[in-house]
């Protein structure tokens, strides 16, 4: 069994990647809202 924190980090990175790919398609959003 993997340590819980390693699994948590992998899940978090996958979520961040998915969120960035979704928001990366919306380039008409102001950059001020992205930061």
PDB file of C-alpha atoms in Angstrom:
ATOM      1  CA  UNK A   1       0.000   0.000   0.000  1.00  0.00           C
ATOM      2  CA  UNK A   2       1.260   3.451  -0.917  1.00  0.00           C
ATOM      3  CA  UNK A   3       1.543   6.115   1.776  1.00  0.00           C
ATOM      4  CA  UNK A   4      -1.614   8.232   1.868  1.00  0.00           C
ATOM      5  CA  UNK A   5       0.170  11.532   1.224  1.00  0.00           C
ATOM      6  CA  UNK A   6       1.695  10.221  -2.018  1.00  0.00           C
ATOM      7  CA  UNK A   7      -1.710   9.146  -3.297  1.00  0.00           C
ATOM      8  CA  UNK A   8      -3.187  12.506  -2.207  1.00  0.00           C
ATOM      9  CA  UNK A   9      -0.487  14.443  -4.079  1.00  0.00           C
ATOM     10  CA  UNK A  10      -1.065  12.406  -7.250  1.00  0.00           C
ATOM     11  CA  UNK A  11      -4.820  13.002  -7.080  1.00  0.00           C
ATOM     12  CA  UNK A  12      -4.316  16.712  -6.399  1.00  0.00           C
ATOM     13  CA  UNK A  13      -1.923  17.073  -9.340  1.00  0.00           C
ATOM     14  CA  UNK A  14      -4.361  15.252 -11.623  1.00  0.00           C
ATOM     15  CA  UNK A  15      -7.185  17.557 -10.514  1.00  0.00           C
ATOM     16  CA  UNK A  16      -5.054  20.669 -11.053  1.00  0.00           C
ATOM     17  CA  UNK A  17      -4.091  19.410 -14.516  1.00  0.00           C
ATOM     18  CA  UNK A  18      -7.729  18.804 -15.434  1.00  0.00           C
ATOM     19  CA  UNK A  19      -8.812  22.215 -14.124  1.00  0.00           C
ATOM     20  CA  UNK A  20      -6.019  23.974 -16.017  1.00  0.00           C
ATOM     21  CA  UNK A  21      -6.898  22.176 -19.252  1.00  0.00           C
ATOM     22  CA  UNK A  22     -10.558  23.197 -18.853  1.00  0.00           C
ATOM     23  CA  UNK A  23      -9.801  26.844 -18.069  1.00  0.00           C
ATOM     24  CA  UNK A  24      -7.008  26.962 -20.637  1.00  0.00           C
ATOM     25  CA  UNK A  25      -9.646  26.661 -23.379  1.00  0.00           C
ATOM     26  CA  UNK A  26     -11.440  29.804 -22.145  1.00  0.00           C
ATOM     27  CA  UNK A  27      -8.992  32.396 -23.374  1.00  0.00           C
ATOM     28  CA  UNK A  28     -11.613  35.136 -23.499  1.00  0.00           C
ATOM     29  CA  UNK A  29     -11.573  35.353 -19.691  1.00  0.00           C
ATOM     30  CA  UNK A  30      -9.659  38.372 -18.345  1.00  0.00           C
ATOM     31  CA  UNK A  31      -6.207  37.463 -17.040  1.00  0.00           C
ATOM     32  CA  UNK A  32      -6.988  39.305 -13.793  1.00  0.00           C
ATOM     33  CA  UNK A  33      -9.600  36.654 -12.972  1.00  0.00           C
ATOM     34  CA  UNK A  34      -7.182  33.800 -13.683  1.00  0.00           C
ATOM     35  CA  UNK A  35      -4.433  34.880 -11.282  1.00  0.00           C
TER      36      UNK A  35
END
